[in-house]
């Protein structure tokens, strides 16, 4: 079930082609030039010209914060007999060494695979929006949806640190403290989420429509 | 799925309030409400545009109320307890949220508290405020549109379900350090996560915007 297409002289139209500006929040269209959506109050822009600049600014901040997040300890564990400091990867290795492969995999996926994958995906989308890409635009739109959906799951490790540091406070027997990486890791996740939110996915389709103006499906 | 056979119309023939633009690719459509349970999908990028559900509003309100009660209840009961070498400790969600005490780490406490308590609670209040009059066929309450927009903008920052996975990971991490038990709040929180996931699938934002359009506030 699809809505009725809007076309002029056999060519499918975008809101911009029709002289309209679309609201990205509520999908309502308005005459070109209107500044705010009369339905939901969002700021309207036919194409957010500064979208890519914002994407790269948050992206760089996210990458910079991600470096110390991997170098410094995430958790400091004190027990009667030992004092250990674990980085993100160190913690996962430790878990695997104790046989918890499933949880080690969750940590590695949430804290390494997802953040790094997101950095690469956002960079790919931003470059493709400017220069075009051989990857079909529909695939790139899905990629953007996945990046938007998955970003928050990287916060797992920060929450684990929060739970452990409040729970494991057993005087001298065992205590856990958060390390500086918890802070920079959280900042990195926030910056990457903002970077993805700044991306205007309509740019993906504009580049394609410029290359193939007659394309109808 | 082919859309070639669909009737087409030009933008000049259609009233502007009946148009809908895909937020991901800017394709313009004449909005037609699909049958309950059906979906209207963008034929270019496959983004779901409209997905009304039967009695969605009433189900939403019931679920949202339950979420609110569970979040509040979960705050006041112990969440996890721990035992090692005769020393015990129990922690609540508030303790976990305030576990980053020293210096700049306090920022992290604010962040965790916002992501797992304040933002999810605020979203439930906003959604109830908007939906209750809609379901009862009453005029919308003042600033309903602003409230709904805020609830949508906050969506990526509500992370209760991510926190729940974090709990599971935390349990495994300390399994050889101490014995851990579940408090009543843990089970409430698990129920809450399932409800949050169901809840988000019920809400067709376009249908809500459409019903708010008729109001003047
Ligand atoms: Zn709008
Ligand atoms: Zn070991
Ligand atoms: Zn689309």
Coordinates of N, CA and C in Angstrom, one line a residue, chain A residues 72-207:
Chain A
X72 N 42.5 4.7 28.4 CA 42.5 4.8 29.8 C 41.6 3.7 30.4
X73 N 41.7 3.4 31.7 CA 40.8 2.4 32.3 C 39.4 2.8 32.4
X74 N 38.5 1.9 32.2 CA 37.1 2.0 32.3 C 36.6 1.7 33.7
X75 N 37.3 0.7 34.3 CA 36.9 0.2 35.6 C 38.2 0.0 36.4
X76 N 38.1 0.4 37.7 CA 39.2 0.1 38.6 C 38.7 -0.9 39.7
X77 N 39.2 -2.1 39.8 CA 38.7 -3.1 40.8 C 39.7 -3.3 41.9
X78 N 39.2 -3.1 43.1 CA 40.1 -3.4 44.3 C 39.5 -4.6 45.0
X79 N 40.3 -5.7 45.2 CA 39.9 -6.7 46.1 C 40.9 -6.9 47.2
X80 N 40.7 -7.8 48.1 CA 41.7 -8.0 49.2 C 43.1 -8.3 48.7
X81 N 43.1 -9.0 47.6 CA 44.4 -9.4 47.1 C 44.9 -8.7 45.8
X82 N 44.1 -7.9 45.2 CA 44.6 -7.4 44.0 C 44.0 -6.0 43.7
X83 N 44.6 -5.3 42.8 CA 44.1 -4.0 42.2 C 44.2 -4.1 40.7
X84 N 43.1 -4.1 40.0 CA 43.2 -4.2 38.6 C 42.5 -3.0 37.9
X85 N 43.0 -2.6 36.8 CA 42.4 -1.5 36.0 C 42.2 -2.1 34.6
X86 N 40.9 -2.0 34.2 CA 40.6 -2.6 32.9 C 40.2 -1.5 31.9
X87 N 40.8 -1.6 30.7 CA 40.3 -0.8 29.6 C 39.1 -1.5 29.0
X88 N 38.4 -0.9 28.0 CA 37.2 -1.6 27.4 C 37.6 -2.9 26.8
X89 N 38.7 -3.0 26.0 CA 39.1 -4.2 25.4 C 39.7 -5.2 26.4
X90 N 40.4 -4.6 27.4 CA 41.0 -5.4 28.5 C 39.9 -6.1 29.2
X91 N 38.8 -5.4 29.5 CA 37.6 -6.0 30.2 C 37.0 -7.1 29.5
X92 N 36.9 -6.9 28.1 CA 36.3 -8.0 27.3 C 37.2 -9.2 27.3
X93 N 38.5 -9.0 27.2 CA 39.4 -10.1 27.1 C 39.4 -10.9 28.5
X94 N 39.3 -10.1 29.6 CA 39.2 -10.7 30.9 C 37.9 -11.6 31.0
X95 N 36.8 -11.1 30.5 CA 35.6 -11.9 30.5 C 35.7 -13.2 29.7
X96 N 36.3 -13.1 28.5 CA 36.4 -14.2 27.7 C 37.3 -15.3 28.4
X97 N 38.4 -14.8 29.0 CA 39.3 -15.6 29.8 C 38.6 -16.4 30.9
X98 N 37.5 -15.8 31.4 CA 36.8 -16.5 32.4 C 35.6 -17.3 31.8
X99 N 35.6 -17.4 30.5 CA 34.6 -18.3 29.9 C 33.3 -17.6 29.5
X100 N 33.1 -16.3 29.8 CA 31.9 -15.6 29.4 C 32.0 -15.1 28.0
X101 N 32.0 -15.9 27.1 CA 32.2 -15.5 25.7 C 31.1 -14.6 25.2
X102 N 29.8 -15.0 25.6 CA 28.7 -14.2 25.1 C 28.7 -12.8 25.6
X103 N 29.0 -12.6 26.9 CA 29.1 -11.2 27.4 C 30.3 -10.5 26.8
X104 N 31.4 -11.2 26.7 CA 32.6 -10.5 26.1 C 32.2 -10.0 24.7
X105 N 31.4 -10.8 24.0 CA 31.0 -10.5 22.6 C 30.1 -9.2 22.7
X106 N 29.2 -9.2 23.6 CA 28.3 -8.0 23.8 C 29.1 -6.8 24.0
X107 N 30.1 -6.8 24.9 CA 30.9 -5.7 25.2 C 31.7 -5.2 23.9
X108 N 32.3 -6.2 23.3 CA 33.1 -5.9 22.1 C 32.2 -5.3 21.0
X109 N 31.0 -5.9 20.8 CA 30.1 -5.3 19.8 C 29.6 -3.9 20.1
X110 N 29.2 -3.7 21.4 CA 28.6 -2.4 21.8 C 29.7 -1.4 21.9
X111 N 30.9 -1.7 22.3 CA 31.9 -0.7 22.6 C 33.0 -0.5 21.5
X112 N 33.1 -1.5 20.7 CA 34.2 -1.4 19.6 C 33.5 -1.4 18.2
X113 N 32.8 -2.5 18.0 CA 32.3 -2.7 16.6 C 31.3 -1.6 16.2
X114 N 30.3 -1.4 17.1 CA 29.3 -0.4 16.8 C 29.9 1.0 16.7
X115 N 30.7 1.5 17.7 CA 31.3 2.9 17.5 C 32.1 3.0 16.2
X116 N 33.0 2.0 16.0 CA 33.9 2.1 14.8 C 33.1 2.0 13.5
X117 N 32.1 1.1 13.5 CA 31.2 1.0 12.4 C 30.5 2.2 12.1
X118 N 30.0 2.9 13.2 CA 29.3 4.1 13.0 C 30.2 5.2 12.4
X119 N 31.4 5.4 12.9 CA 32.3 6.4 12.4 C 32.5 6.2 10.9
X120 N 32.7 4.9 10.5 CA 32.9 4.6 9.1 C 31.7 4.9 8.3
X121 N 30.5 4.4 8.8 CA 29.3 4.6 8.1 C 28.9 6.1 7.9
X122 N 29.1 6.9 8.9 CA 28.7 8.3 8.8 C 29.7 9.0 7.8
X123 N 31.0 8.7 7.9 CA 31.9 9.2 7.0 C 31.6 8.9 5.5
X124 N 31.2 7.6 5.3 CA 30.8 7.1 4.0 C 29.6 7.8 3.5
X125 N 28.6 8.0 4.4 CA 27.4 8.7 3.9 C 27.6 10.1 3.6
X126 N 28.4 10.8 4.4 CA 28.7 12.2 4.2 C 29.5 12.4 2.9
X127 N 30.5 11.6 2.7 CA 31.3 11.7 1.4 C 30.4 11.4 0.2
X128 N 29.6 10.3 0.4 CA 28.7 9.9 -0.7 C 27.6 11.0 -1.1
X129 N 27.2 11.7 0.0 CA 26.2 12.8 -0.3 C 26.8 13.9 -1.1
X130 N 28.1 14.1 -1.0 CA 28.7 15.2 -1.7 C 29.2 14.8 -3.1
X131 N 29.8 13.6 -3.1 CA 30.5 13.2 -4.4 C 29.7 12.1 -5.1
X132 N 28.6 11.6 -4.6 CA 27.9 10.5 -5.2 C 28.6 9.2 -4.8
X133 N 28.0 8.1 -5.0 CA 28.5 6.8 -4.6 C 28.0 5.7 -5.5
X134 N 28.7 4.6 -5.7 CA 28.2 3.5 -6.5 C 27.2 2.7 -5.8
X135 N 27.1 2.9 -4.4 CA 26.2 2.1 -3.6 C 24.8 2.7 -3.9
X136 N 23.8 1.9 -4.2 CA 22.4 2.4 -4.4 C 21.9 3.3 -3.3
X137 N 21.2 4.4 -3.6 CA 20.7 5.3 -2.6 C 19.8 4.6 -1.6
X138 N 19.1 3.6 -2.0 CA 18.2 3.0 -1.1 C 19.0 2.3 0.0
X139 N 20.0 1.6 -0.4 CA 20.9 0.9 0.5 C 21.5 1.9 1.5
X140 N 21.9 3.1 1.0 CA 22.5 4.1 1.9 C 21.5 4.7 2.8
X141 N 20.2 4.8 2.4 CA 19.2 5.3 3.3 C 19.0 4.3 4.4
X142 N 19.0 3.0 4.1 CA 18.9 2.0 5.1 C 20.0 2.0 6.1
X143 N 21.2 2.3 5.5 CA 22.4 2.4 6.3 C 22.2 3.5 7.4
X144 N 21.7 4.6 6.9 CA 21.5 5.8 7.8 C 20.5 5.4 8.9
X145 N 19.4 4.7 8.5 CA 18.4 4.3 9.5 C 19.0 3.4 10.6
X146 N 19.9 2.5 10.1 CA 20.6 1.6 11.1 C 21.5 2.4 12.0
X147 N 22.3 3.3 11.4 CA 23.2 4.1 12.2 C 22.4 4.9 13.3
X148 N 21.2 5.5 12.9 CA 20.4 6.2 13.8 C 19.9 5.4 14.9
X149 N 19.5 4.1 14.6 CA 18.8 3.2 15.5 C 19.8 2.7 16.5
X150 N 21.0 2.4 16.0 CA 21.9 1.6 16.8 C 22.8 2.4 17.8
X151 N 22.9 3.7 17.5 CA 23.9 4.5 18.3 C 23.8 4.4 19.8
X152 N 22.5 4.5 20.3 CA 22.3 4.5 21.7 C 22.8 3.2 22.4
X153 N 22.8 2.1 21.7 CA 23.2 0.8 22.3 C 24.7 0.8 22.7
X154 N 25.5 1.7 22.2 CA 26.9 1.8 22.6 C 27.0 2.2 24.1
X155 N 25.9 2.8 24.6 CA 26.0 3.3 26.0 C 26.1 2.1 27.0
X156 N 25.9 0.9 26.6 CA 25.9 -0.3 27.5 C 27.0 -0.2 28.5
X157 N 28.2 0.0 28.0 CA 29.4 -0.1 28.9 C 29.4 1.0 29.9
X158 N 28.9 2.1 29.6 CA 28.8 3.2 30.6 C 27.9 2.8 31.7
X159 N 26.8 2.2 31.3 CA 25.8 1.8 32.3 C 26.4 0.7 33.2
X160 N 27.1 -0.2 32.5 CA 27.7 -1.3 33.3 C 28.6 -0.7 34.4
X161 N 29.4 0.3 34.0 CA 30.3 0.9 35.0 C 29.5 1.6 36.1
X162 N 28.4 2.3 35.7 CA 27.6 2.9 36.7 C 27.0 1.9 37.7
X163 N 26.5 0.8 37.2 CA 25.9 -0.2 38.1 C 27.0 -0.8 39.0
X164 N 28.1 -1.2 38.4 CA 29.1 -1.9 39.2 C 29.7 -0.9 40.2
X165 N 29.9 0.3 39.9 CA 30.5 1.2 40.9 C 29.6 1.5 42.0
X166 N 28.2 1.4 41.8 CA 27.4 1.7 42.9 C 27.1 0.4 43.7
X167 N 27.1 -0.7 43.0 CA 26.8 -2.0 43.7 C 28.0 -2.6 44.5
X168 N 29.2 -2.6 43.8 CA 30.3 -3.3 44.4 C 31.1 -2.3 45.3
X169 N 30.5 -2.1 46.5 CA 31.2 -1.2 47.5 C 31.2 -2.0 48.8
X170 N 32.1 -3.0 48.9 CA 32.1 -3.9 50.0 C 33.4 -3.7 50.8
X171 N 33.5 -2.5 51.3 CA 34.7 -2.0 52.1 C 36.0 -2.7 51.5
X172 N 36.7 -3.4 52.3 CA 38.0 -3.9 51.8 C 37.9 -5.2 51.0
X173 N 36.7 -5.9 51.1 CA 36.6 -7.1 50.3 C 36.7 -6.9 48.8
X174 N 35.9 -6.0 48.4 CA 35.9 -5.7 46.9 C 35.2 -4.3 46.7
X175 N 35.9 -3.5 45.9 CA 35.2 -2.3 45.5 C 35.6 -1.9 44.1
X176 N 34.6 -1.3 43.4 CA 34.9 -0.9 42.0 C 34.7 0.6 41.8
X177 N 35.6 1.2 41.1 CA 35.5 2.6 40.8 C 35.5 2.9 39.3
X178 N 34.8 3.9 38.9 CA 34.8 4.2 37.4 C 36.2 4.8 37.1
X179 N 36.6 4.5 35.9 CA 37.9 5.2 35.4 C 37.6 6.3 34.4
X180 N 38.6 7.1 34.1 CA 38.3 8.2 33.2 C 37.8 7.9 31.8
X181 N 38.0 6.6 31.4 CA 37.4 6.3 30.0 C 35.9 6.3 30.0
X182 N 35.3 6.1 31.2 CA 33.8 6.1 31.2 C 33.3 7.4 30.7
X183 N 34.0 8.4 31.1 CA 33.6 9.8 30.7 C 33.8 10.1 29.3
X184 N 35.0 9.8 28.8 CA 35.3 10.1 27.4 C 34.5 9.2 26.4
X185 N 34.2 7.9 26.9 CA 33.4 7.1 26.0 C 32.0 7.6 25.9
X186 N 31.4 8.0 27.0 CA 30.1 8.6 27.0 C 30.0 9.8 26.1
X187 N 31.0 10.6 26.2 CA 31.1 11.8 25.3 C 31.1 11.4 23.8
X188 N 32.0 10.4 23.5 CA 32.1 9.9 22.2 C 30.8 9.4 21.6
X189 N 30.0 8.7 22.4 CA 28.7 8.2 22.0 C 27.8 9.3 21.7
X190 N 27.7 10.3 22.6 CA 26.8 11.5 22.4 C 27.2 12.2 21.1
X191 N 28.5 12.5 20.9 CA 28.9 13.2 19.7 C 28.5 12.5 18.5
X192 N 28.7 11.1 18.5 CA 28.4 10.4 17.3 C 26.9 10.4 17.0
X193 N 26.1 10.3 18.1 CA 24.6 10.4 17.9 C 24.2 11.7 17.3
X194 N 24.8 12.8 17.8 CA 24.5 14.1 17.3 C 25.0 14.3 15.8
X195 N 26.1 13.6 15.5 CA 26.6 13.6 14.1 C 25.6 13.0 13.2
X196 N 25.1 11.8 13.6 CA 24.1 11.1 12.8 C 22.8 11.9 12.7
X197 N 22.4 12.6 13.7 CA 21.2 13.4 13.7 C 21.3 14.6 12.8
X198 N 22.6 15.1 12.7 CA 22.8 16.3 11.8 C 22.7 16.0 10.4
X199 N 22.9 14.7 10.0 CA 22.9 14.3 8.6 C 21.5 14.4 8.0
X200 N 21.4 15.1 6.8 CA 20.1 15.2 6.1 C 20.1 14.1 5.0
X201 N 19.3 13.0 5.2 CA 19.4 11.9 4.3 C 18.9 12.3 2.9
X202 N 18.2 13.4 2.8 CA 17.7 13.8 1.4 C 18.9 14.1 0.5
X203 N 20.0 14.5 1.1 CA 21.2 14.8 0.3 C 21.7 13.5 -0.5
X204 N 21.4 12.3 0.1 CA 21.8 11.1 -0.6 C 21.1 11.1 -2.0
X205 N 19.8 11.4 -1.9 CA 18.9 11.3 -3.1 C 19.1 12.4 -4.1
X206 N 19.5 13.6 -3.6 CA 19.7 14.7 -4.5 C 20.9 14.4 -5.4
X207 N 22.0 13.8 -4.9 CA 23.1 13.5 -5.7 C 22.7 12.5 -6.8

